[in-house]
Amino acid sequence: MMQNSFVLLLSIILCISTSTAFLADKGAARSRCWTSGNGRAAQWWQEGDEVTRGKFFYACRRGQLEPLGCLSSDEKKVPLGHTFQQDGYEFICQLGSDGYLEFGYNACVGADGRTYQKGETWTDAKNTYYFRCRDDGRVVKTTIEGCIAHDKQRRVPLGQTDDFNGYTYKCQQKTSGVVQMCSVGCIHDGVKYTIGQQYRDNDYLFYCKLQGGKCTKQCIGCVANGQNLYDGQRYKRDGTTYQCEIRPGKRSHRAVGCSIVENGRDVNKVIGCRWYEQNPDWKIEKTCETDGDNRAKVTTVGCIYKYKGFDRIFLEPGRYTIWNLPKQKEVVGLACRPTGDGAELSVFDVSRLDQLTAGLTYDMPRGK
């Protein structure tokens, strides 16, 4: 009887021990986590083990992966709820609406490392253009908004223009991505001119030219008598012939001749030219010469007495002489008398010398 009781007690003890071991093993299994991570295939992880999966890391807690944080691009650990800077933005490591870890865009970051919230603006290091941190749905986005004006104070949005120091500039983004103020026009006396347009400035003609990427005001001609003239073209004014001359760094309306009427026609006589107005007995020699400040005038050089078809005696205006005719005993008086448009030659009898030479100066007879 005693032996049977002992056997029964032993069986009960063994049963309790087995149950306890089973329950202990079952509890241990529930505290472990089955997952891949740390570059390994799926396996059991012990309570408290840290597991990295992709760009996130976790801790094994009571059989579940508890989110701990995120990994930056340089593999630094960022705890849940903390921020870090990467690729020009500030991110926050957070839990998404689905309960999973994610990177949330928190702010924009300038080149100097300073953060900017949604809607804030800032300039580049050289203060040539400016950025804005824009809300773009679930993310923020750094966008170039415009240029800094030449005065380094005002901001010009992309596509808008600004006037500065006689020129119009437009804030443009080139195909290369560069954003800058580009010359697009000229301003003269408050009037704007696009590239290629011409305008007058007093006595000269200009046009707005794009040269080397910049607009310049280039003189291309002259303005005279209400007309546009170009290099080499001539016009007449007050008896003077002018030529429009345009040279690099220099421009002028240069007096080049005298404008006269000859045989009923308008004729130009260049400066230095000499010509004659004549009849059968005498002729008047004239020339075109400069006259003070960029003018020209016709000057009478003298009177020439012709005898038997040949030029024999030359007299300057205001002079007279007495000449013995060749192979003859006859003597004639000759006087070159100034007139309103030049001079005229008088041939007279010496008996009237005093009467016809008053105010004139005697000159020895001489040829031309």
mmCIF file of C-alpha atoms in Angstrom:
data_model
loop_
_atom_site.group_PDB
_atom_site.id
_atom_site.type_symbol
_atom_site.label_atom_id
_atom_site.label_comp_id
_atom_site.label_asym_id
_atom_site.label_seq_id
_atom_site.Cartn_x
_atom_site.Cartn_y
_atom_site.Cartn_z
ATOM 1 C CA MET A 1 0.000 0.000 0.000
ATOM 2 C CA MET A 2 2.796 2.366 0.940
ATOM 3 C CA GLN A 3 4.627 1.501 -2.268
ATOM 4 C CA ASN A 4 1.678 2.387 -4.452
ATOM 5 C CA SER A 5 1.258 5.748 -2.740
ATOM 6 C CA PHE A 6 4.897 6.597 -3.390
ATOM 7 C CA VAL A 7 4.603 5.815 -7.084
ATOM 8 C CA LEU A 8 1.513 8.000 -7.384
ATOM 9 C CA LEU A 9 3.222 10.934 -5.684
ATOM 10 C CA LEU A 10 6.259 10.627 -7.958
ATOM 11 C CA SER A 11 4.046 10.659 -11.024
ATOM 12 C CA ILE A 12 2.313 13.823 -9.845
ATOM 13 C CA ILE A 13 5.668 15.570 -9.230
ATOM 14 C CA LEU A 14 6.936 14.619 -12.700
ATOM 15 C CA CYS A 15 3.746 15.898 -14.291
ATOM 16 C CA ILE A 16 3.979 19.255 -12.510
ATOM 17 C CA SER A 17 7.668 19.645 -13.487
ATOM 18 C CA THR A 18 6.921 18.941 -17.136
ATOM 19 C CA SER A 19 4.072 21.428 -17.180
ATOM 20 C CA THR A 20 6.208 24.103 -15.569
ATOM 21 C CA ALA A 21 9.022 23.583 -18.106
ATOM 22 C CA PHE A 22 6.534 23.707 -20.969
ATOM 23 C CA LEU A 23 5.043 26.952 -19.697
ATOM 24 C CA ALA A 24 8.540 28.446 -19.226
ATOM 25 C CA ASP A 25 9.546 27.539 -22.765
ATOM 26 C CA LYS A 26 6.300 28.993 -24.122
ATOM 27 C CA GLY A 27 6.880 32.300 -22.271
ATOM 28 C CA ALA A 28 10.447 32.557 -23.558
ATOM 29 C CA ALA A 29 9.261 32.074 -27.124
ATOM 30 C CA ARG A 30 6.714 34.833 -26.748
ATOM 31 C CA SER A 31 9.433 37.295 -25.611
ATOM 32 C CA ARG A 32 11.573 36.686 -28.735
ATOM 33 C CA CYS A 33 11.114 38.316 -32.177
ATOM 34 C CA TRP A 34 11.209 36.499 -35.519
ATOM 35 C CA THR A 35 12.458 38.808 -38.293
ATOM 36 C CA SER A 36 15.275 39.573 -40.680
ATOM 37 C CA GLY A 37 17.629 42.435 -39.893
ATOM 38 C CA ASN A 38 21.205 43.596 -39.427
ATOM 39 C CA GLY A 39 21.953 42.099 -42.839
ATOM 40 C CA ARG A 40 20.815 38.623 -41.827
ATOM 41 C CA ALA A 41 17.995 36.345 -42.899
ATOM 42 C CA ALA A 42 14.973 35.874 -40.639
ATOM 43 C CA GLN A 43 15.871 34.487 -37.220
ATOM 44 C CA TRP A 44 14.908 34.673 -33.574
ATOM 45 C CA TRP A 45 16.037 37.805 -31.734
ATOM 46 C CA GLN A 46 16.205 37.946 -27.976
ATOM 47 C CA GLU A 47 14.393 40.430 -25.785
ATOM 48 C CA GLY A 48 16.205 43.812 -25.954
ATOM 49 C CA ASP A 49 18.136 43.031 -29.134
ATOM 50 C CA GLU A 50 18.441 46.005 -31.517
ATOM 51 C CA VAL A 51 17.537 45.236 -35.115
ATOM 52 C CA THR A 52 18.198 47.439 -38.174
ATOM 53 C CA ARG A 53 15.918 47.021 -41.147
ATOM 54 C CA GLY A 54 16.637 49.263 -44.130
ATOM 55 C CA LYS A 55 16.756 52.872 -42.944
ATOM 56 C CA PHE A 56 15.127 52.203 -39.570
ATOM 57 C CA PHE A 57 16.124 50.464 -36.359
ATOM 58 C CA TYR A 58 14.053 48.701 -33.697
ATOM 59 C CA ALA A 59 14.274 46.899 -30.356
ATOM 60 C CA CYS A 60 12.827 43.446 -29.688
ATOM 61 C CA ARG A 61 10.249 43.959 -26.903
ATOM 62 C CA ARG A 62 7.892 41.214 -25.753
ATOM 63 C CA GLY A 63 7.987 39.508 -29.112
ATOM 64 C CA GLN A 64 7.384 42.714 -31.125
ATOM 65 C CA LEU A 65 9.709 45.138 -32.941
ATOM 66 C CA GLU A 66 9.460 48.445 -31.143
ATOM 67 C CA PRO A 67 10.418 51.454 -33.377
ATOM 68 C CA LEU A 68 13.447 53.296 -32.054
ATOM 69 C CA GLY A 69 14.509 55.609 -34.840
ATOM 70 C CA CYS A 70 15.864 56.247 -38.346
ATOM 71 C CA LEU A 71 19.226 56.124 -40.075
ATOM 72 C CA SER A 72 20.557 59.142 -41.960
ATOM 73 C CA SER A 73 22.375 58.825 -45.293
ATOM 74 C CA ASP A 74 25.663 58.611 -43.421
ATOM 75 C CA GLU A 75 24.228 55.817 -41.207
ATOM 76 C CA LYS A 76 23.897 57.935 -38.097
ATOM 77 C CA LYS A 77 21.104 56.917 -35.748
ATOM 78 C CA VAL A 78 18.366 59.482 -35.270
ATOM 79 C CA PRO A 79 16.017 58.709 -32.344
ATOM 80 C CA LEU A 80 12.289 58.795 -32.953
ATOM 81 C CA GLY A 81 11.001 62.385 -32.819
ATOM 82 C CA HIS A 82 14.401 63.930 -33.525
ATOM 83 C CA THR A 83 15.481 65.880 -36.612
ATOM 84 C CA PHE A 84 18.512 65.749 -38.888
ATOM 85 C CA GLN A 85 19.755 67.520 -42.021
ATOM 86 C CA GLN A 86 20.248 65.727 -45.304
ATOM 87 C CA ASP A 87 20.352 66.705 -49.008
ATOM 88 C CA GLY A 88 19.346 70.319 -48.354
ATOM 89 C CA TYR A 89 16.398 69.541 -46.079
ATOM 90 C CA GLU A 90 15.648 68.964 -42.417
ATOM 91 C CA PHE A 91 13.889 65.670 -41.776
ATOM 92 C CA ILE A 92 12.128 64.380 -38.688
ATOM 93 C CA CYS A 93 12.092 60.707 -37.779
ATOM 94 C CA GLN A 94 8.453 59.937 -37.026
ATOM 95 C CA LEU A 95 5.664 57.382 -37.055
ATOM 96 C CA GLY A 96 3.318 57.659 -39.983
ATOM 97 C CA SER A 97 -0.442 57.433 -39.798
ATOM 98 C CA ASP A 98 -0.069 53.678 -40.407
ATOM 99 C CA GLY A 99 2.151 53.339 -37.363
ATOM 100 C CA TYR A 100 5.321 52.659 -39.328
ATOM 101 C CA LEU A 101 8.554 54.620 -39.154
ATOM 102 C CA GLU A 102 9.065 57.235 -41.870
ATOM 103 C CA PHE A 103 11.096 60.294 -42.795
ATOM 104 C CA GLY A 104 9.045 63.472 -42.578
ATOM 105 C CA TYR A 105 10.104 66.703 -44.285
ATOM 106 C CA ASN A 106 10.355 69.311 -41.567
ATOM 107 C CA ALA A 107 12.134 72.356 -43.100
ATOM 108 C CA CYS A 108 14.477 73.551 -45.842
ATOM 109 C CA VAL A 109 18.192 74.010 -45.232
ATOM 110 C CA GLY A 110 20.334 76.762 -46.774
ATOM 111 C CA ALA A 111 23.913 76.348 -47.937
ATOM 112 C CA ASP A 112 25.055 77.754 -44.592
ATOM 113 C CA GLY A 113 23.188 75.022 -42.690
ATOM 114 C CA ARG A 114 20.481 77.333 -41.420
ATOM 115 C CA THR A 115 16.932 75.959 -41.446
ATOM 116 C CA TYR A 116 13.941 77.733 -42.979
ATOM 117 C CA GLN A 117 10.315 76.937 -42.304
ATOM 118 C CA LYS A 118 7.541 76.783 -44.878
ATOM 119 C CA GLY A 119 7.080 80.181 -46.546
ATOM 120 C CA GLU A 120 10.403 81.632 -45.423
ATOM 121 C CA THR A 121 12.881 83.064 -47.946
ATOM 122 C CA TRP A 122 16.646 83.524 -48.016
ATOM 123 C CA THR A 123 19.403 84.531 -50.448
ATOM 124 C CA ASP A 124 22.439 82.725 -51.780
ATOM 125 C CA ALA A 125 25.882 83.501 -50.390
ATOM 126 C CA LYS A 126 26.605 86.107 -53.100
ATOM 127 C CA ASN A 127 23.207 87.782 -52.726
ATOM 128 C CA THR A 128 22.347 87.350 -56.422
ATOM 129 C CA TYR A 129 19.105 85.341 -56.167
ATOM 130 C CA TYR A 130 16.733 84.114 -53.470
ATOM 131 C CA PHE A 131 14.964 80.902 -52.416
ATOM 132 C CA ARG A 132 11.665 80.034 -50.792
ATOM 133 C CA CYS A 133 10.773 76.992 -48.696
ATOM 134 C CA ARG A 134 7.482 75.815 -50.224
ATOM 135 C CA ASP A 135 4.861 73.409 -48.912
ATOM 136 C CA ASP A 136 4.451 70.700 -51.549
ATOM 137 C CA GLY A 137 1.959 68.258 -50.104
ATOM 138 C CA ARG A 138 3.675 65.829 -47.782
ATOM 139 C CA VAL A 139 7.075 67.373 -48.409
ATOM 140 C CA VAL A 140 8.717 70.785 -48.451
ATOM 141 C CA LYS A 141 10.619 71.990 -51.483
ATOM 142 C CA THR A 142 13.352 74.575 -51.946
ATOM 143 C CA THR A 143 12.635 76.668 -55.033
ATOM 144 C CA ILE A 144 14.490 79.586 -56.600
ATOM 145 C CA GLU A 145 11.973 82.418 -56.543
ATOM 146 C CA GLY A 146 13.850 85.250 -58.209
ATOM 147 C CA CYS A 147 16.850 87.539 -58.416
ATOM 148 C CA ILE A 148 18.334 90.272 -56.266
ATOM 149 C CA ALA A 149 18.278 93.630 -58.055
ATOM 150 C CA HIS A 150 21.500 95.454 -58.852
ATOM 151 C CA ASP A 151 21.072 97.685 -55.819
ATOM 152 C CA LYS A 152 21.325 94.498 -53.718
ATOM 153 C CA GLN A 153 18.174 95.515 -51.857
ATOM 154 C CA ARG A 154 15.071 94.733 -53.916
ATOM 155 C CA ARG A 155 13.902 91.290 -54.972
ATOM 156 C CA VAL A 156 12.750 90.607 -58.536
ATOM 157 C CA PRO A 157 10.586 87.481 -59.065
ATOM 158 C CA LEU A 158 11.444 85.121 -61.915
ATOM 159 C CA GLY A 159 10.148 86.475 -65.205
ATOM 160 C CA GLN A 160 9.825 90.039 -63.911
ATOM 161 C CA THR A 161 11.892 93.054 -65.004
ATOM 162 C CA ASP A 162 13.751 95.799 -63.184
ATOM 163 C CA ASP A 163 15.193 99.085 -64.442
ATOM 164 C CA PHE A 164 18.673 100.112 -63.355
ATOM 165 C CA ASN A 165 21.135 102.734 -64.552
ATOM 166 C CA GLY A 166 19.628 103.231 -67.997
ATOM 167 C CA TYR A 167 18.905 99.583 -68.808
ATOM 168 C CA THR A 168 16.126 97.032 -68.304
ATOM 169 C CA TYR A 169 16.969 93.662 -66.778
ATOM 170 C CA LYS A 170 14.861 90.515 -66.529
ATOM 171 C CA CYS A 171 15.216 87.793 -63.924
ATOM 172 C CA GLN A 172 15.666 84.612 -65.956
ATOM 173 C CA GLN A 173 16.591 80.993 -65.390
ATOM 174 C CA LYS A 174 18.786 79.652 -68.166
ATOM 175 C CA THR A 175 18.726 76.106 -69.503
ATOM 176 C CA SER A 176 21.826 75.412 -67.413
ATOM 177 C CA GLY A 177 19.787 76.233 -64.313
ATOM 178 C CA VAL A 178 21.644 79.468 -63.582
ATOM 179 C CA VAL A 179 19.382 82.282 -62.398
ATOM 180 C CA GLN A 180 20.469 85.866 -63.015
ATOM 181 C CA MET A 181 19.423 89.338 -64.108
ATOM 182 C CA CYS A 182 19.784 89.480 -67.904
ATOM 183 C CA SER A 183 19.906 92.620 -70.067
ATOM 184 C CA VAL A 184 16.770 92.856 -72.206
ATOM 185 C CA GLY A 185 16.500 96.525 -73.124
ATOM 186 C CA CYS A 186 17.675 100.110 -72.919
ATOM 187 C CA ILE A 187 16.142 103.237 -71.394
ATOM 188 C CA HIS A 188 16.573 106.754 -72.743
ATOM 189 C CA ASP A 189 14.817 109.798 -71.328
ATOM 190 C CA GLY A 190 12.409 107.510 -69.505
ATOM 191 C CA VAL A 191 11.403 105.607 -72.663
ATOM 192 C CA LYS A 192 12.132 101.878 -72.883
ATOM 193 C CA TYR A 193 13.567 100.284 -76.012
ATOM 194 C CA THR A 194 13.877 96.579 -76.718
ATOM 195 C CA ILE A 195 16.956 95.013 -78.279
ATOM 196 C CA GLY A 196 17.251 96.169 -81.894
ATOM 197 C CA GLN A 197 15.094 99.277 -81.538
ATOM 198 C CA GLN A 198 16.455 102.658 -82.639
ATOM 199 C CA TYR A 199 16.033 106.025 -80.963
ATOM 200 C CA ARG A 200 17.265 109.581 -81.348
ATOM 201 C CA ASP A 201 19.349 111.502 -78.863
ATOM 202 C CA ASN A 202 19.622 115.106 -80.053
ATOM 203 C CA ASP A 203 21.874 115.046 -83.149
ATOM 204 C CA TYR A 204 22.597 111.322 -83.129
ATOM 205 C CA LEU A 205 20.862 108.009 -83.788
ATOM 206 C CA PHE A 206 21.316 105.074 -81.416
ATOM 207 C CA TYR A 207 20.063 101.559 -81.169
ATOM 208 C CA CYS A 208 19.834 99.098 -78.315
ATOM 209 C CA LYS A 209 22.317 96.317 -79.041
ATOM 210 C CA LEU A 210 22.952 93.033 -77.244
ATOM 211 C CA GLN A 211 26.702 92.573 -77.111
ATOM 212 C CA GLY A 212 28.511 89.954 -75.067
ATOM 213 C CA GLY A 213 25.332 89.137 -73.176
ATOM 214 C CA LYS A 214 24.760 92.756 -72.165
ATOM 215 C CA CYS A 215 22.730 95.564 -73.691
ATOM 216 C CA THR A 216 24.638 98.589 -74.922
ATOM 217 C CA LYS A 217 23.545 101.891 -76.418
ATOM 218 C CA GLN A 218 25.381 102.061 -79.712
ATOM 219 C CA CYS A 219 25.550 105.134 -81.908
ATOM 220 C CA ILE A 220 24.841 104.168 -85.511
ATOM 221 C CA GLY A 221 24.125 107.466 -87.215
ATOM 222 C CA CYS A 222 23.251 111.129 -87.149
ATOM 223 C CA VAL A 223 20.054 113.166 -87.118
ATOM 224 C CA ALA A 224 19.851 116.215 -89.370
ATOM 225 C CA ASN A 225 17.005 118.140 -90.923
ATOM 226 C CA GLY A 226 14.592 115.671 -89.348
ATOM 227 C CA GLN A 227 16.162 112.677 -91.097
ATOM 228 C CA ASN A 228 18.255 109.717 -89.969
ATOM 229 C CA LEU A 229 21.667 109.555 -91.617
ATOM 230 C CA TYR A 230 24.258 106.810 -91.419
ATOM 231 C CA ASP A 231 28.042 106.786 -91.554
ATOM 232 C CA GLY A 232 29.281 108.551 -94.687
ATOM 233 C CA GLN A 233 26.002 110.178 -95.650
ATOM 234 C CA ARG A 234 25.941 113.951 -96.194
ATOM 235 C CA TYR A 235 23.533 116.825 -95.773
ATOM 236 C CA LYS A 236 23.547 120.603 -96.284
ATOM 237 C CA ARG A 237 22.888 123.355 -93.787
ATOM 238 C CA ASP A 238 23.504 127.109 -94.043
ATOM 239 C CA GLY A 239 25.875 126.786 -96.983
ATOM 240 C CA THR A 240 27.986 124.050 -95.373
ATOM 241 C CA THR A 241 28.036 120.383 -96.384
ATOM 242 C CA TYR A 242 28.306 118.018 -93.426
ATOM 243 C CA GLN A 243 29.164 114.337 -93.340
ATOM 244 C CA CYS A 244 27.956 111.920 -90.663
ATOM 245 C CA GLU A 245 30.971 110.113 -89.252
ATOM 246 C CA ILE A 246 30.624 107.244 -86.778
ATOM 247 C CA ARG A 247 33.812 105.716 -85.423
ATOM 248 C CA PRO A 248 34.564 103.521 -82.409
ATOM 249 C CA GLY A 249 34.383 105.855 -79.440
ATOM 250 C CA LYS A 250 33.857 108.916 -81.631
ATOM 251 C CA ARG A 251 31.009 110.507 -83.592
ATOM 252 C CA SER A 252 30.615 113.813 -85.392
ATOM 253 C CA HIS A 253 28.816 115.946 -87.948
ATOM 254 C CA ARG A 254 31.985 116.992 -89.793
ATOM 255 C CA ALA A 255 32.066 119.959 -92.147
ATOM 256 C CA VAL A 256 33.479 118.635 -95.420
ATOM 257 C CA GLY A 257 32.524 121.209 -98.014
ATOM 258 C CA CYS A 258 30.590 124.215 -99.231
ATOM 259 C CA SER A 259 27.145 124.000 -100.753
ATOM 260 C CA ILE A 260 26.741 126.342 -103.726
ATOM 261 C CA VAL A 261 24.492 126.789 -106.730
ATOM 262 C CA GLU A 262 26.331 126.383 -109.998
ATOM 263 C CA ASN A 263 24.572 126.648 -113.350
ATOM 264 C CA GLY A 264 21.250 126.263 -111.574
ATOM 265 C CA ARG A 265 22.300 123.100 -109.733
ATOM 266 C CA ASP A 266 23.157 122.458 -106.097
ATOM 267 C CA VAL A 267 26.828 121.549 -106.051
ATOM 268 C CA ASN A 268 29.115 120.538 -103.227
ATOM 269 C CA LYS A 269 32.648 121.848 -103.201
ATOM 270 C CA VAL A 270 34.928 120.001 -100.800
ATOM 271 C CA ILE A 271 37.136 121.954 -98.443
ATOM 272 C CA GLY A 272 40.325 122.954 -100.282
ATOM 273 C CA CYS A 273 38.733 122.771 -103.710
ATOM 274 C CA ARG A 274 39.209 125.749 -106.088
ATOM 275 C CA TRP A 275 36.989 126.741 -109.002
ATOM 276 C CA TYR A 276 36.329 129.658 -111.310
ATOM 277 C CA GLU A 277 33.415 131.857 -112.206
ATOM 278 C CA GLN A 278 34.290 133.469 -115.534
ATOM 279 C CA ASN A 279 33.326 135.393 -118.625
ATOM 280 C CA PRO A 280 35.342 136.072 -121.825
ATOM 281 C CA ASP A 281 37.473 138.844 -120.270
ATOM 282 C CA TRP A 282 38.097 137.780 -116.709
ATOM 283 C CA LYS A 283 37.381 135.123 -114.103
ATOM 284 C CA ILE A 284 36.994 134.960 -110.352
ATOM 285 C CA GLU A 285 38.833 132.230 -108.442
ATOM 286 C CA LYS A 286 37.095 130.884 -105.370
ATOM 287 C CA THR A 287 37.805 128.212 -102.771
ATOM 288 C CA CYS A 288 36.012 126.386 -99.937
ATOM 289 C CA GLU A 289 37.688 126.629 -96.559
ATOM 290 C CA THR A 290 36.888 126.039 -92.909
ATOM 291 C CA ASP A 291 35.240 128.829 -91.001
ATOM 292 C CA GLY A 292 35.635 128.638 -87.252
ATOM 293 C CA ASP A 293 33.755 125.971 -85.309
ATOM 294 C CA ASN A 294 32.967 123.175 -87.771
ATOM 295 C CA ARG A 295 31.683 125.339 -90.594
ATOM 296 C CA ALA A 296 32.793 125.997 -94.148
ATOM 297 C CA LYS A 297 32.609 129.073 -96.299
ATOM 298 C CA VAL A 298 33.286 130.151 -99.849
ATOM 299 C CA THR A 299 36.226 132.539 -100.065
ATOM 300 C CA THR A 300 37.231 134.577 -103.110
ATOM 301 C CA VAL A 301 40.903 133.994 -103.823
ATOM 302 C CA GLY A 302 41.222 136.720 -106.443
ATOM 303 C CA CYS A 303 40.408 138.138 -109.859
ATOM 304 C CA ILE A 304 42.218 137.044 -113.011
ATOM 305 C CA TYR A 305 42.383 139.292 -116.081
ATOM 306 C CA LYS A 306 42.341 137.447 -119.383
ATOM 307 C CA TYR A 307 44.032 138.950 -122.412
ATOM 308 C CA LYS A 308 43.670 137.344 -125.806
ATOM 309 C CA GLY A 309 42.467 134.119 -124.172
ATOM 310 C CA PHE A 310 45.310 133.830 -121.629
ATOM 311 C CA ASP A 311 45.392 134.479 -117.904
ATOM 312 C CA ARG A 312 47.690 137.466 -117.508
ATOM 313 C CA ILE A 313 47.122 139.454 -114.296
ATOM 314 C CA PHE A 314 46.089 138.235 -110.838
ATOM 315 C CA LEU A 315 44.706 140.564 -108.173
ATOM 316 C CA GLU A 316 43.548 139.776 -104.687
ATOM 317 C CA PRO A 317 40.184 141.234 -103.645
ATOM 318 C CA GLY A 318 40.497 144.907 -102.622
ATOM 319 C CA ARG A 319 43.529 145.590 -104.817
ATOM 320 C CA TYR A 320 44.145 147.332 -108.135
ATOM 321 C CA THR A 321 47.000 147.714 -110.600
ATOM 322 C CA ILE A 322 48.042 149.452 -113.820
ATOM 323 C CA TRP A 323 49.183 147.281 -116.687
ATOM 324 C CA ASN A 324 50.785 148.076 -120.020
ATOM 325 C CA LEU A 325 49.233 145.963 -122.717
ATOM 326 C CA PRO A 326 51.863 143.815 -124.464
ATOM 327 C CA LYS A 327 53.426 145.379 -127.566
ATOM 328 C CA GLN A 328 51.109 148.338 -127.285
ATOM 329 C CA LYS A 329 51.384 151.807 -125.871
ATOM 330 C CA GLU A 330 47.989 151.444 -124.222
ATOM 331 C CA VAL A 331 47.712 151.285 -120.431
ATOM 332 C CA VAL A 332 44.674 149.883 -118.605
ATOM 333 C CA GLY A 333 43.581 149.947 -115.019
ATOM 334 C CA LEU A 334 42.480 146.719 -113.327
ATOM 335 C CA ALA A 335 40.616 146.495 -109.996
ATOM 336 C CA CYS A 336 39.398 143.432 -108.074
ATOM 337 C CA ARG A 337 36.481 144.857 -106.175
ATOM 338 C CA PRO A 338 34.765 142.818 -103.364
ATOM 339 C CA THR A 339 31.019 142.195 -103.755
ATOM 340 C CA GLY A 340 28.356 140.618 -101.627
ATOM 341 C CA ASP A 341 28.929 137.175 -103.134
ATOM 342 C CA GLY A 342 32.623 137.402 -103.965
ATOM 343 C CA ALA A 343 34.353 139.910 -106.217
ATOM 344 C CA GLU A 344 34.308 141.402 -109.701
ATOM 345 C CA LEU A 345 37.037 142.631 -111.997
ATOM 346 C CA SER A 346 36.843 146.146 -113.409
ATOM 347 C CA VAL A 347 38.845 147.183 -116.480
ATOM 348 C CA PHE A 348 39.038 150.953 -116.804
ATOM 349 C CA ASP A 349 40.844 153.853 -118.366
ATOM 350 C CA VAL A 350 43.655 155.121 -116.139
ATOM 351 C CA SER A 351 42.240 158.608 -116.478
ATOM 352 C CA ARG A 352 39.575 157.512 -114.017
ATOM 353 C CA LEU A 353 42.073 155.920 -111.648
ATOM 354 C CA ASP A 354 41.338 158.098 -108.630
ATOM 355 C CA GLN A 355 37.613 157.745 -109.086
ATOM 356 C CA LEU A 356 37.543 153.966 -109.525
ATOM 357 C CA THR A 357 40.181 152.891 -106.998
ATOM 358 C CA ALA A 358 38.986 154.694 -103.904
ATOM 359 C CA GLY A 359 39.366 152.367 -100.891
ATOM 360 C CA LEU A 360 41.519 149.889 -102.842
ATOM 361 C CA THR A 361 45.217 149.084 -102.380
ATOM 362 C CA TYR A 362 47.708 149.249 -105.204
ATOM 363 C CA ASP A 363 49.565 146.070 -106.173
ATOM 364 C CA MET A 364 52.320 145.472 -108.685
ATOM 365 C CA PRO A 365 51.083 143.663 -111.819
ATOM 366 C CA ARG A 366 51.736 139.934 -111.483
ATOM 367 C CA GLY A 367 50.593 136.773 -113.101
ATOM 368 C CA LYS A 368 48.834 133.882 -111.486
#
